Short mmCIF file of the N, C-alpha and C atoms (twelve columns), coordinates in Angstrom:
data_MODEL
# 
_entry.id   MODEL 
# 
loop_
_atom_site.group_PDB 
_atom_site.id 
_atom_site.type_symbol 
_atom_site.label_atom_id 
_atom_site.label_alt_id 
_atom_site.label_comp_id 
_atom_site.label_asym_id 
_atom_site.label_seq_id 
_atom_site.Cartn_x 
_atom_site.Cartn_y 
_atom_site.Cartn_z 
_atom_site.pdbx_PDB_model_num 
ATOM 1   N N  . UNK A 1   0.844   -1.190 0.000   1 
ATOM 2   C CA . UNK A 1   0.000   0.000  0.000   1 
ATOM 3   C C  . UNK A 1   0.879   1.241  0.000   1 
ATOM 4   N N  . UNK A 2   0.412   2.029  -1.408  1 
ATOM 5   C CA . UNK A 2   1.060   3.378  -0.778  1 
ATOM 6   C C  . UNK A 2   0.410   4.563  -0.585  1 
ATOM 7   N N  . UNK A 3   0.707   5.293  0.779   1 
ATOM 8   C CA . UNK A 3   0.110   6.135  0.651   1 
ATOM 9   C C  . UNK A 3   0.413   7.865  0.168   1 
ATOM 10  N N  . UNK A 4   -0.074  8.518  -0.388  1 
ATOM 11  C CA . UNK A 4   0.286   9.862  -0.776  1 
ATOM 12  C C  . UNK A 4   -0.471  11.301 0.275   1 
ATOM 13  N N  . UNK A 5   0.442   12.164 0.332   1 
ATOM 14  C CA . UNK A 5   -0.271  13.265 1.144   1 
ATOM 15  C C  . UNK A 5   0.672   14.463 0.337   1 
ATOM 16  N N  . UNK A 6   -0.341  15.155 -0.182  1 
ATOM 17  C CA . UNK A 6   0.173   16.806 -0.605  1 
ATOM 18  C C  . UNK A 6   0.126   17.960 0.086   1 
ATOM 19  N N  . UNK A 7   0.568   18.862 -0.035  1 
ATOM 20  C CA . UNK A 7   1.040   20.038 0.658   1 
ATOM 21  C C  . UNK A 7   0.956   21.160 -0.486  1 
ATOM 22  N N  . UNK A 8   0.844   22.569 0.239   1 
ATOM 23  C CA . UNK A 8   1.407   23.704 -0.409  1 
ATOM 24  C C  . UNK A 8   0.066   24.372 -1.322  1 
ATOM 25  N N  . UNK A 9   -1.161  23.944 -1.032  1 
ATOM 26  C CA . UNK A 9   -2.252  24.190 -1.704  1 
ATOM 27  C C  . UNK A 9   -2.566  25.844 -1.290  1 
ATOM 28  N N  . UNK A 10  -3.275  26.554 -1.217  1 
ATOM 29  C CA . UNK A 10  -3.964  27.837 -1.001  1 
ATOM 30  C C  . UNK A 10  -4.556  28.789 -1.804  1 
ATOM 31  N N  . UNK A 11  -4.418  29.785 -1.802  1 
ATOM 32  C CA . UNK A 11  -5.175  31.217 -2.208  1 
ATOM 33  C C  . UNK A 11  -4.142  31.815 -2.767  1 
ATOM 34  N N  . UNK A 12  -4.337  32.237 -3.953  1 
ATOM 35  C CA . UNK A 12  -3.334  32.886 -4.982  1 
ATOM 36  C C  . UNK A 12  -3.685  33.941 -6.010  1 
ATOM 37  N N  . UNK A 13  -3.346  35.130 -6.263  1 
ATOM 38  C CA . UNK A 13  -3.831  36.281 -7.149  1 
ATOM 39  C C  . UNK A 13  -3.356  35.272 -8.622  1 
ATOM 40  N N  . UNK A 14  -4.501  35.835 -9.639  1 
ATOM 41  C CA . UNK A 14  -4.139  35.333 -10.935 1 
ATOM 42  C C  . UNK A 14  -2.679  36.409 -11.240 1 
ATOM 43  N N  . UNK A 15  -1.635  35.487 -12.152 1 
ATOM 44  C CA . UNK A 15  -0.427  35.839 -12.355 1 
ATOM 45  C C  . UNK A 15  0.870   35.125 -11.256 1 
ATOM 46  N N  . UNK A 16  0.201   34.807 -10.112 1 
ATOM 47  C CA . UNK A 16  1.538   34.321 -8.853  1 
ATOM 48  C C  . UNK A 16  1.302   32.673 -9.232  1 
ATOM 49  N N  . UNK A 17  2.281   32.175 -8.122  1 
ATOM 50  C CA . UNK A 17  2.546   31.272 -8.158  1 
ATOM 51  C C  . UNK A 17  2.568   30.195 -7.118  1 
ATOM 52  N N  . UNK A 18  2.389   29.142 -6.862  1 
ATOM 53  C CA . UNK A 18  2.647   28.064 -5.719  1 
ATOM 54  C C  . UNK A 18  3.552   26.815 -6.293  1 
ATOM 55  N N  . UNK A 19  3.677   25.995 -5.389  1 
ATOM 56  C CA . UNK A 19  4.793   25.129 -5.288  1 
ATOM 57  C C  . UNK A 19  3.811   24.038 -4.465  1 
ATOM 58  N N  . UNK A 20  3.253   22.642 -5.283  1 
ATOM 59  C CA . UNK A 20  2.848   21.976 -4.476  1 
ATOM 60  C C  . UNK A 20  3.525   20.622 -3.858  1 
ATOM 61  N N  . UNK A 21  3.347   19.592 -2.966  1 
ATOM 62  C CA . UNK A 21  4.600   18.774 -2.848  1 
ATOM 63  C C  . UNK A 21  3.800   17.866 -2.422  1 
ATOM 64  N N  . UNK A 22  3.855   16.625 -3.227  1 
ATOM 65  C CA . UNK A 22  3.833   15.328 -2.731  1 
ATOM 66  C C  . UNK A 22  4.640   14.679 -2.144  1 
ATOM 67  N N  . UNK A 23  4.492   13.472 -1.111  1 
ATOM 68  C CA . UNK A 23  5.108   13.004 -0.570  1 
ATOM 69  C C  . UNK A 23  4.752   11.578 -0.600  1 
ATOM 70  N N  . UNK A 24  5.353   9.987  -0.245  1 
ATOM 71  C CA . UNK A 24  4.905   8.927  -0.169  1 
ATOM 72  C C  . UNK A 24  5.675   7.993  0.618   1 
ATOM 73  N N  . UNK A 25  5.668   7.983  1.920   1 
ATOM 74  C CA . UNK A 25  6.624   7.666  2.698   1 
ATOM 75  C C  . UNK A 25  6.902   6.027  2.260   1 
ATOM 76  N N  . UNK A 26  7.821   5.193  2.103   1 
ATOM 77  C CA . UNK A 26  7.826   4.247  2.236   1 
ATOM 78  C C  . UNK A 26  9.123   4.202  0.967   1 
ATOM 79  N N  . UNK A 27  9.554   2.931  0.613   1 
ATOM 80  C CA . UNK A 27  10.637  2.090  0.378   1 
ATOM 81  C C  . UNK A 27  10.591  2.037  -1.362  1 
ATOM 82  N N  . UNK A 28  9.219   2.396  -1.859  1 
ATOM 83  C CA . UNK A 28  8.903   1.876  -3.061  1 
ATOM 84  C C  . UNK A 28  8.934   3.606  -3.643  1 
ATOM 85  N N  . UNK A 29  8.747   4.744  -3.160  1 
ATOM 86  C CA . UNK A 29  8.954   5.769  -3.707  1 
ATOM 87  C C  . UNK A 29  9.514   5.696  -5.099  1 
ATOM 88  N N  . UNK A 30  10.660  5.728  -5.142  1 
ATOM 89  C CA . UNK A 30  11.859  6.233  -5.947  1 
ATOM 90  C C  . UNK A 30  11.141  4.709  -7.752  1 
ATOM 91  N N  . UNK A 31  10.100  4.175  -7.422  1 
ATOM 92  C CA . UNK A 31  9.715   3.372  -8.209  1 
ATOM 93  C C  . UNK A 31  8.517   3.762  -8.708  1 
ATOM 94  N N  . UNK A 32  7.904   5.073  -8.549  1 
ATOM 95  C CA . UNK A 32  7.208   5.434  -9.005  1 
ATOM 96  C C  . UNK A 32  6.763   6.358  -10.086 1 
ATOM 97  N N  . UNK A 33  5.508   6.245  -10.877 1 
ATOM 98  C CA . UNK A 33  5.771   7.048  -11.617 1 
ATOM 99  C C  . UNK A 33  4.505   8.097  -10.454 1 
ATOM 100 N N  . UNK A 34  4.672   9.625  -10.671 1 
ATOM 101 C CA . UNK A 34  3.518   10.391 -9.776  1 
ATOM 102 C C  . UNK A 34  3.507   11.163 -11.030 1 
ATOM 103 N N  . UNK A 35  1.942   11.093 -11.150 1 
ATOM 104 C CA . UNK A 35  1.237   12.190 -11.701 1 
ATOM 105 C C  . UNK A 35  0.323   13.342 -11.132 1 
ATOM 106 N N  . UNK A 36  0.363   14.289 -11.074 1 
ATOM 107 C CA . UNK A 36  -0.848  15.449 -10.923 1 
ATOM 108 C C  . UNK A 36  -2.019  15.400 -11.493 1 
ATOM 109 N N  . UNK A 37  -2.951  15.442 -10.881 1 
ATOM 110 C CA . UNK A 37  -4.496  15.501 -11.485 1 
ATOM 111 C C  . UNK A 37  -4.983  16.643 -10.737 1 
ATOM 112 N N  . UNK A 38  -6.026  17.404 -11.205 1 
ATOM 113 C CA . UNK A 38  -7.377  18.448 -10.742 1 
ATOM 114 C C  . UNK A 38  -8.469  18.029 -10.977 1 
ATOM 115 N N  . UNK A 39  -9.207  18.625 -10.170 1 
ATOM 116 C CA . UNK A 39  -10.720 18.709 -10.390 1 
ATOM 117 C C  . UNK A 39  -11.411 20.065 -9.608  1 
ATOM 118 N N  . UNK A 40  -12.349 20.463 -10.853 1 
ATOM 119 C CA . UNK A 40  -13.184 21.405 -10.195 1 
ATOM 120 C C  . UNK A 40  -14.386 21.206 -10.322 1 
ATOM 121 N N  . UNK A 41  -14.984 21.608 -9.002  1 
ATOM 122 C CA . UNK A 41  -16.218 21.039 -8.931  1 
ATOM 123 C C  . UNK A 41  -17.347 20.752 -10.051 1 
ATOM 124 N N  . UNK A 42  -17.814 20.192 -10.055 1 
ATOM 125 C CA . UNK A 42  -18.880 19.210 -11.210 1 
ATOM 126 C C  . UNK A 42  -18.326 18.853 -12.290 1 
ATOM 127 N N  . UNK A 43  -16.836 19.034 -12.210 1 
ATOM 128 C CA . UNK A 43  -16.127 18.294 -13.612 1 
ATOM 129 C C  . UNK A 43  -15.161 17.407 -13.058 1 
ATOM 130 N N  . UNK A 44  -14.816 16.847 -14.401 1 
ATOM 131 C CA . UNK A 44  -14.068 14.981 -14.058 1 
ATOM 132 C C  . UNK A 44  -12.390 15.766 -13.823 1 
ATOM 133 N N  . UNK A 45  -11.724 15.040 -13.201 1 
ATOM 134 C CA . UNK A 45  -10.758 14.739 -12.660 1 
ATOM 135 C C  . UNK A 45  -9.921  14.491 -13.962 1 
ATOM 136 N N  . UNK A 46  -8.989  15.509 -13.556 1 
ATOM 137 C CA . UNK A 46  -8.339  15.529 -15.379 1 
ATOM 138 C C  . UNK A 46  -6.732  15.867 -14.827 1 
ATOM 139 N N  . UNK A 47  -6.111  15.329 -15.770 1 
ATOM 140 C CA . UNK A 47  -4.219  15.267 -16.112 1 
ATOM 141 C C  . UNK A 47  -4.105  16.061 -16.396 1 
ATOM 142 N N  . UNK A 48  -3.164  16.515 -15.064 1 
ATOM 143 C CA . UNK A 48  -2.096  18.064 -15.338 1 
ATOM 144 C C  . UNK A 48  -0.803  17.911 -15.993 1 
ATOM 145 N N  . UNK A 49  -0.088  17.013 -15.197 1 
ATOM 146 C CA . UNK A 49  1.107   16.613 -15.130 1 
ATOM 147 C C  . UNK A 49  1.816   15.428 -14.736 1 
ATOM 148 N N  . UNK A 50  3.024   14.412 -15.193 1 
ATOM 149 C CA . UNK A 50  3.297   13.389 -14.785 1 
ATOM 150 C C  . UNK A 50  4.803   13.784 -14.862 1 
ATOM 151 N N  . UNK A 51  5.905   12.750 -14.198 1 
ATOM 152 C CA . UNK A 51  7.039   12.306 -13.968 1 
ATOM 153 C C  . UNK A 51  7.287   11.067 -13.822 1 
ATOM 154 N N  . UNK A 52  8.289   10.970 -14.806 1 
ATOM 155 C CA . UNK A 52  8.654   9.205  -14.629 1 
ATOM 156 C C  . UNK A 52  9.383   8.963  -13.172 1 
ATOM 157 N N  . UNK A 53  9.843   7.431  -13.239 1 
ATOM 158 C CA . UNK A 53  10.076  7.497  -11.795 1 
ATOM 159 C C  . UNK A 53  11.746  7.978  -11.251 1 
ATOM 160 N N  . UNK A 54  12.778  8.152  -12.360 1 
ATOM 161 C CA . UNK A 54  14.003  8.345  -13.015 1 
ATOM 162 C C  . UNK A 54  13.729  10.508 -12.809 1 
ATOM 163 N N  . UNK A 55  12.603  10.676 -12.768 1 
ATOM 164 C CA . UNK A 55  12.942  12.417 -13.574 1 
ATOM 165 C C  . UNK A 55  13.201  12.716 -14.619 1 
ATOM 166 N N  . UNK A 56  13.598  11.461 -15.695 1 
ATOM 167 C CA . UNK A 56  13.730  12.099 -16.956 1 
ATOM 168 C C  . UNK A 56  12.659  12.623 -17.450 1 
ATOM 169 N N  . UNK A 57  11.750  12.311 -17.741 1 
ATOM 170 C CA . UNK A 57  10.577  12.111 -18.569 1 
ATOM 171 C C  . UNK A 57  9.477   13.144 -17.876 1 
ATOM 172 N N  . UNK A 58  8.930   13.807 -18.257 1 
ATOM 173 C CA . UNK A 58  7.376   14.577 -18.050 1 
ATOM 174 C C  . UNK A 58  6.411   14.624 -19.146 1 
ATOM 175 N N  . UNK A 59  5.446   15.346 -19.001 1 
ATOM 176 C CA . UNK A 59  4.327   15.284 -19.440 1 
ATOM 177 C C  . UNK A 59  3.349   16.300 -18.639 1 
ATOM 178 N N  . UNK A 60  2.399   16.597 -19.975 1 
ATOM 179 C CA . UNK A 60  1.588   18.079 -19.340 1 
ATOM 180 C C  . UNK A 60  0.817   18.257 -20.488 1 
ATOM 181 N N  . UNK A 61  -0.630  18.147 -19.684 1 
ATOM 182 C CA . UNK A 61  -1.800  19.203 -20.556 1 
ATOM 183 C C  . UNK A 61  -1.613  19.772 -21.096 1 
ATOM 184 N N  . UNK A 62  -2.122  20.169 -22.242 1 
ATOM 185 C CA . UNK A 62  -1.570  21.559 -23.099 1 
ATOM 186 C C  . UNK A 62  -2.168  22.702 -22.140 1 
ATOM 187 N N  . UNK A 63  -3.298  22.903 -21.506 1 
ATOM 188 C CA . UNK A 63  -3.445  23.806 -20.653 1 
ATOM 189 C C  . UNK A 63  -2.716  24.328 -19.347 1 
ATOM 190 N N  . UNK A 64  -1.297  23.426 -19.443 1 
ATOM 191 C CA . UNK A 64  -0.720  24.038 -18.255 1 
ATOM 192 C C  . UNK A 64  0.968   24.070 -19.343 1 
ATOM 193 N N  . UNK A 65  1.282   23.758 -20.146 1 
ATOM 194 C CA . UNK A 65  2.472   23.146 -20.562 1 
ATOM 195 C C  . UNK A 65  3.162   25.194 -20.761 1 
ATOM 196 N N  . UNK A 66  4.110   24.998 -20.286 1 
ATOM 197 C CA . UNK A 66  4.908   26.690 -19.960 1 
ATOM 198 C C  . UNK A 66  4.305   26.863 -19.026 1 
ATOM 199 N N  . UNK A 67  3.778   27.157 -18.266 1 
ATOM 200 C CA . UNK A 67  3.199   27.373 -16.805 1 
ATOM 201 C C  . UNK A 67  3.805   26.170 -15.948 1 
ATOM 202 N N  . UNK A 68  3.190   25.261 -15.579 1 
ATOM 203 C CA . UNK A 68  3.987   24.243 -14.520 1 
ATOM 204 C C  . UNK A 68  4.910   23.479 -15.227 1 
ATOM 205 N N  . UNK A 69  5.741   22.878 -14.551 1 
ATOM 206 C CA . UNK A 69  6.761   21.970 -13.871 1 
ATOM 207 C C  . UNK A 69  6.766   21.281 -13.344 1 
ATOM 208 N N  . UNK A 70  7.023   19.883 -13.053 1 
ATOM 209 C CA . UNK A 70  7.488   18.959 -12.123 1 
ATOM 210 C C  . UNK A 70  9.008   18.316 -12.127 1 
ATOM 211 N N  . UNK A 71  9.474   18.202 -10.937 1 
ATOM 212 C CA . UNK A 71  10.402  17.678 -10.470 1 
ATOM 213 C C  . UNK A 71  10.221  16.217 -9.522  1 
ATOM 214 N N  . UNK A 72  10.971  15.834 -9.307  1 
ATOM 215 C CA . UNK A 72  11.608  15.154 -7.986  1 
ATOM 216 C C  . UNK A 72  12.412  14.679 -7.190  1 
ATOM 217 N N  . UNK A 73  12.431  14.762 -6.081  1 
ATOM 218 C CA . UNK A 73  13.641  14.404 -5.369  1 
ATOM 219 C C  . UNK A 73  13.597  12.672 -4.931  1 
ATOM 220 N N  . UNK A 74  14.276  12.003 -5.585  1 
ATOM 221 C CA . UNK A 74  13.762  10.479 -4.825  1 
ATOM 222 C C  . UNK A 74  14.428  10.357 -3.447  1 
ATOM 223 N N  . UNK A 75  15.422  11.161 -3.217  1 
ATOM 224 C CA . UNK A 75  16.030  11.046 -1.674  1 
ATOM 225 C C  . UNK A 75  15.225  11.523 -0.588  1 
ATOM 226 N N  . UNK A 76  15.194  12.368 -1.215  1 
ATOM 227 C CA . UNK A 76  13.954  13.062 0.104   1 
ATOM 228 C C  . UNK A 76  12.168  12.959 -0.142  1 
ATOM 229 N N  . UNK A 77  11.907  11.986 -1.296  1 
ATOM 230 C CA . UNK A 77  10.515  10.909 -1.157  1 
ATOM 231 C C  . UNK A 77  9.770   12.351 -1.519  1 
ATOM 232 N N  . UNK A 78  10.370  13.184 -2.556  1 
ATOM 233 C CA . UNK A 78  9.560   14.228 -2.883  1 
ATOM 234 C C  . UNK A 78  9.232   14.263 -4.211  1 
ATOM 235 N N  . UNK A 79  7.973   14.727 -4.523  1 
ATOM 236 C CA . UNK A 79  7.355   15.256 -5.909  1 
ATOM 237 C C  . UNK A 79  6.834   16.731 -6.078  1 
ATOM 238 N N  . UNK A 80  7.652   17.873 -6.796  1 
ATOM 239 C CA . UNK A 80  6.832   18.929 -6.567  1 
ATOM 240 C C  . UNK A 80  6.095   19.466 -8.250  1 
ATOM 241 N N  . UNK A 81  5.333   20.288 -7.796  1 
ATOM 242 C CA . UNK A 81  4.290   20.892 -9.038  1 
ATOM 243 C C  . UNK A 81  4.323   22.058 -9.160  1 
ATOM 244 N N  . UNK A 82  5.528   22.875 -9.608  1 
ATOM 245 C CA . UNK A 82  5.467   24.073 -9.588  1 
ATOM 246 C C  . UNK A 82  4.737   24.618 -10.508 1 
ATOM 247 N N  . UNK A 83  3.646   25.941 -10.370 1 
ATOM 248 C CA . UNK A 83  2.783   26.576 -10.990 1 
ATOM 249 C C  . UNK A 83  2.970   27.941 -11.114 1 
ATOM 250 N N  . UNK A 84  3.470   28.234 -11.850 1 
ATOM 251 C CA . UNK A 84  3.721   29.681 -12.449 1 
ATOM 252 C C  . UNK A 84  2.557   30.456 -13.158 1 
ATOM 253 N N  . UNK A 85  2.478   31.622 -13.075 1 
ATOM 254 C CA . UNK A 85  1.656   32.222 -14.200 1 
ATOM 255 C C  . UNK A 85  -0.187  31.555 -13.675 1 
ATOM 256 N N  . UNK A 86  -0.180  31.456 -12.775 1 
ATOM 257 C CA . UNK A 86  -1.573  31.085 -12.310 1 
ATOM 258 C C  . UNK A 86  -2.469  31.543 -12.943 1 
ATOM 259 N N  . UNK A 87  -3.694  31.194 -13.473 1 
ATOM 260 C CA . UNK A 87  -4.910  31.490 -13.803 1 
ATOM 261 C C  . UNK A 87  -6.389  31.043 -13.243 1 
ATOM 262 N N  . UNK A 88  -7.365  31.843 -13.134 1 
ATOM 263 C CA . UNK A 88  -8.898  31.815 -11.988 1 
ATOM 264 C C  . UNK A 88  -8.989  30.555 -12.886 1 
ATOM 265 N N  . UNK A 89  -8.281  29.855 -14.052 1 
ATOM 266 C CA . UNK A 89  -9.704  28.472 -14.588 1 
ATOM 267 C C  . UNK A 89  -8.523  26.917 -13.982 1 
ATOM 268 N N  . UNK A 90  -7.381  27.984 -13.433 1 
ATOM 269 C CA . UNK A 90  -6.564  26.448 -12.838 1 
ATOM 270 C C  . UNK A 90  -6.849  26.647 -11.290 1 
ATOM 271 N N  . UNK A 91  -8.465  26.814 -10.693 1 
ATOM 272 C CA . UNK A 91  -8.946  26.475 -9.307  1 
ATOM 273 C C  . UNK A 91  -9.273  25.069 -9.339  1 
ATOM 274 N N  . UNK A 92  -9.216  24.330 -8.590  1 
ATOM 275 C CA . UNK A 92  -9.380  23.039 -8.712  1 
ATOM 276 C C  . UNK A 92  -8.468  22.548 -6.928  1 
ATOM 277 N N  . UNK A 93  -9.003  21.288 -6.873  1 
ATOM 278 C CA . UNK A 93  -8.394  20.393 -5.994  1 
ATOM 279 C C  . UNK A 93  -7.850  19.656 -6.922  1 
ATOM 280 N N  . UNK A 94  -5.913  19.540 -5.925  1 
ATOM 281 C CA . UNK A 94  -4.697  18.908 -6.760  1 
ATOM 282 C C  . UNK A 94  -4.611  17.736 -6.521  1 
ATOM 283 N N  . UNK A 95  -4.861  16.194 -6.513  1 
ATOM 284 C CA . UNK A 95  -4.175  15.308 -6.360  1 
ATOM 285 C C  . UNK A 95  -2.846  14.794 -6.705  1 
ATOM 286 N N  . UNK A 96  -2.143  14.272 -6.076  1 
ATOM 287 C CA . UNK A 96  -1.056  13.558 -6.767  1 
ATOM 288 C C  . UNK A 96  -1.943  11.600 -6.852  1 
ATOM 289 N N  . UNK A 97  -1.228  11.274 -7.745  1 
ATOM 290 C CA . UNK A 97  -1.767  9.803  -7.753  1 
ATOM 291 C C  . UNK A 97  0.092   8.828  -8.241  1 
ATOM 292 N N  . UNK A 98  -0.059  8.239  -7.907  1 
ATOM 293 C CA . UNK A 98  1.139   7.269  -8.465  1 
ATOM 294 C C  . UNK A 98  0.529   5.793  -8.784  1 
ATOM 295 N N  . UNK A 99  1.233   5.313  -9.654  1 
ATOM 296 C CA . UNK A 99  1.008   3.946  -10.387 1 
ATOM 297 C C  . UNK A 99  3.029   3.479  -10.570 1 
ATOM 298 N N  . UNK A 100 2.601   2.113  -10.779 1 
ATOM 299 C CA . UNK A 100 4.098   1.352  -10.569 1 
ATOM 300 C C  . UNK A 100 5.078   1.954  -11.847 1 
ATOM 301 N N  . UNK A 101 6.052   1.175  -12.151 1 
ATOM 302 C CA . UNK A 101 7.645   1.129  -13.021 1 
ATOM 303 C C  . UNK A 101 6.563   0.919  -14.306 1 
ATOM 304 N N  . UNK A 102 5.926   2.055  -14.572 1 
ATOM 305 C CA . UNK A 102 5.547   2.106  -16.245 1 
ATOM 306 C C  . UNK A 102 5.397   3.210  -16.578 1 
ATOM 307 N N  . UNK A 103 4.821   3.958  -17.220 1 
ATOM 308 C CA . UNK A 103 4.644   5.108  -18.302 1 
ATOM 309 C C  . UNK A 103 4.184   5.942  -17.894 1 
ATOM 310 N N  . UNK A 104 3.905   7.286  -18.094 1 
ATOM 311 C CA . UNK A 104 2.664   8.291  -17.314 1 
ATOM 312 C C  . UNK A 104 1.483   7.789  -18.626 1 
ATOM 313 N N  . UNK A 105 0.972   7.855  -17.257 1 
ATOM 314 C CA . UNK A 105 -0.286  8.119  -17.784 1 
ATOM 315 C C  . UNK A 105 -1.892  9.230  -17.976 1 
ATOM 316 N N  . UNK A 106 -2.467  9.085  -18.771 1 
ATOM 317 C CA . UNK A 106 -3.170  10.283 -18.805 1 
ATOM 318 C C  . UNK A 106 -4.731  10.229 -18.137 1 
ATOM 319 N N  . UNK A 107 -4.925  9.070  -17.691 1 
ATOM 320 C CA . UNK A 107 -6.379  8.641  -17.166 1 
ATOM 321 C C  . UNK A 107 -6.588  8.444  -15.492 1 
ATOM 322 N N  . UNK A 108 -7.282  8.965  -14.939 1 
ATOM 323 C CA . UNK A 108 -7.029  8.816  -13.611 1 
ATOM 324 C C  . UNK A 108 -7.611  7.361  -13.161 1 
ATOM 325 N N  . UNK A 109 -8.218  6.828  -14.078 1 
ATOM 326 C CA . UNK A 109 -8.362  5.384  -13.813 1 
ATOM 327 C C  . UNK A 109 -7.466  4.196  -13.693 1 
ATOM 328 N N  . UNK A 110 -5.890  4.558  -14.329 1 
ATOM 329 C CA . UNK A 110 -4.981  4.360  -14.601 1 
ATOM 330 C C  . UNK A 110 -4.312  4.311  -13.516 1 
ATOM 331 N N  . UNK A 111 -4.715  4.755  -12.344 1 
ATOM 332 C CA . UNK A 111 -3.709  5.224  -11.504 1 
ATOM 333 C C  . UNK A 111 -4.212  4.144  -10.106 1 
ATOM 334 N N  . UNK A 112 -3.286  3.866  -9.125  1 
ATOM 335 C CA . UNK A 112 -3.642  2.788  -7.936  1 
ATOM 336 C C  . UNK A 112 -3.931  4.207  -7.063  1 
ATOM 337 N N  . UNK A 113 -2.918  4.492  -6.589  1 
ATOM 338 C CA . UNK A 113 -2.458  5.282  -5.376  1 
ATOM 339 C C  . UNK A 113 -2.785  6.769  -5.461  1 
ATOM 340 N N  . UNK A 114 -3.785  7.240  -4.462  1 
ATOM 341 C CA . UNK A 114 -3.805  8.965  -4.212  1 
ATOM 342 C C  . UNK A 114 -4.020  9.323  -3.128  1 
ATOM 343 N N  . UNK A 115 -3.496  10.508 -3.267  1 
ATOM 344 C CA . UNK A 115 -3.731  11.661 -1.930  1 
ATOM 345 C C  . UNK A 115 -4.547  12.024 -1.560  1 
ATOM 346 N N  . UNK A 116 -4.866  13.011 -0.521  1 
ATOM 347 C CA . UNK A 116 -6.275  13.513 -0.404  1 
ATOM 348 C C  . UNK A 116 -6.978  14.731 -1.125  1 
ATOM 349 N N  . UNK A 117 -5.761  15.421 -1.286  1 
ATOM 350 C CA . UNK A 117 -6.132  16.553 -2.154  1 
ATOM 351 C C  . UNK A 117 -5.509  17.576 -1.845  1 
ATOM 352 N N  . UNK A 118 -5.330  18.766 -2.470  1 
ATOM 353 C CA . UNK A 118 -5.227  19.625 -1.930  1 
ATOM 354 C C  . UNK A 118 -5.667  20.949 -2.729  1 
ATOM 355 N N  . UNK A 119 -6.775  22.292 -1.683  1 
ATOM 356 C CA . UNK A 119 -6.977  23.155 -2.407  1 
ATOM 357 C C  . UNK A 119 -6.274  24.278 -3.573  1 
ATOM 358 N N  . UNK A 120 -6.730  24.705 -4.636  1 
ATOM 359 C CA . UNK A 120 -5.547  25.820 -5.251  1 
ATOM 360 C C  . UNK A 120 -7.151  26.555 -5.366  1 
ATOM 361 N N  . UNK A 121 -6.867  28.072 -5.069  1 
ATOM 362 C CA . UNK A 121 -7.790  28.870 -5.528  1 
ATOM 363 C C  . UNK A 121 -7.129  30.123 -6.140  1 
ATOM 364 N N  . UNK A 122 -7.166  30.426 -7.378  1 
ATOM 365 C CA . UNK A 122 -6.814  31.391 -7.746  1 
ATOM 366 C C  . UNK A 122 -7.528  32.856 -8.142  1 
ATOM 367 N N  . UNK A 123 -7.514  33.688 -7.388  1 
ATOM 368 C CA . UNK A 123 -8.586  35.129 -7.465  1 
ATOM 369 C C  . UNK A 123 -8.167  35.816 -8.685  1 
ATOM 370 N N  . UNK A 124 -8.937  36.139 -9.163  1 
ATOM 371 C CA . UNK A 124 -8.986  37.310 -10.509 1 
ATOM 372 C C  . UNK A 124 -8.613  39.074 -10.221 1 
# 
């Protein structure tokens, strides 16, 4: 079982920025692939962003691609989502989700493992 918990969610003027951070304590980390998902209310749960489990590799919505980033640290069991250039239509709750030693993927059905969430609200 793994579990995920994110950080770094809040209240943000359109144009700023946040830094969100997954975490997944345990042994199997550094074997994962973690992707970012959103959702805003009454709509489906949709792919922001992924990282292979190496850091080489990403992937991104065209609605965020020049705006966020992901990294990770496998030493310190970190995944972050940096968001630049914020906009009022990227409000949503962030999940991170991870799935095993394969590909990103773009379906949140795709995915075993998630977090609880975390808020982003961005004001106009």
């Amino acid at each position: 079982q793994v579990q995920l918990v994110e950080s770094g969610g809040g209240l943000v003027q359109a144009g700023g920025s946040l830094r969100l951070s997954c975490t997944a304590p345990g042994r199997t980390f550094s074997s994962l692939v973690i992707s970012w998902f959103r959702q805003a209310p009454g709509t489906e749960r949709d792919f922001v962003g992924g990282i292979s489990w190496s850091g080489s590799t990403t992937n991104f919505a065209d609605s965020v691609k020049g705006r966020f980033t992901i990294s990770r640290d496998n030493a310190k069991k970190l995944v972050y989502l940096q968001m630049n250039s914020l906009k009022p239509e990227d409000t949503a709750v962030y999940y991170c989700a991870a799935r095993g030693l394969t590909s990103i993927r773009f379906r949140a059905d795709e995915y075993v493992y998630w977090g609880q969430g975390t808020q982003v609200t961005v004001s106009s």
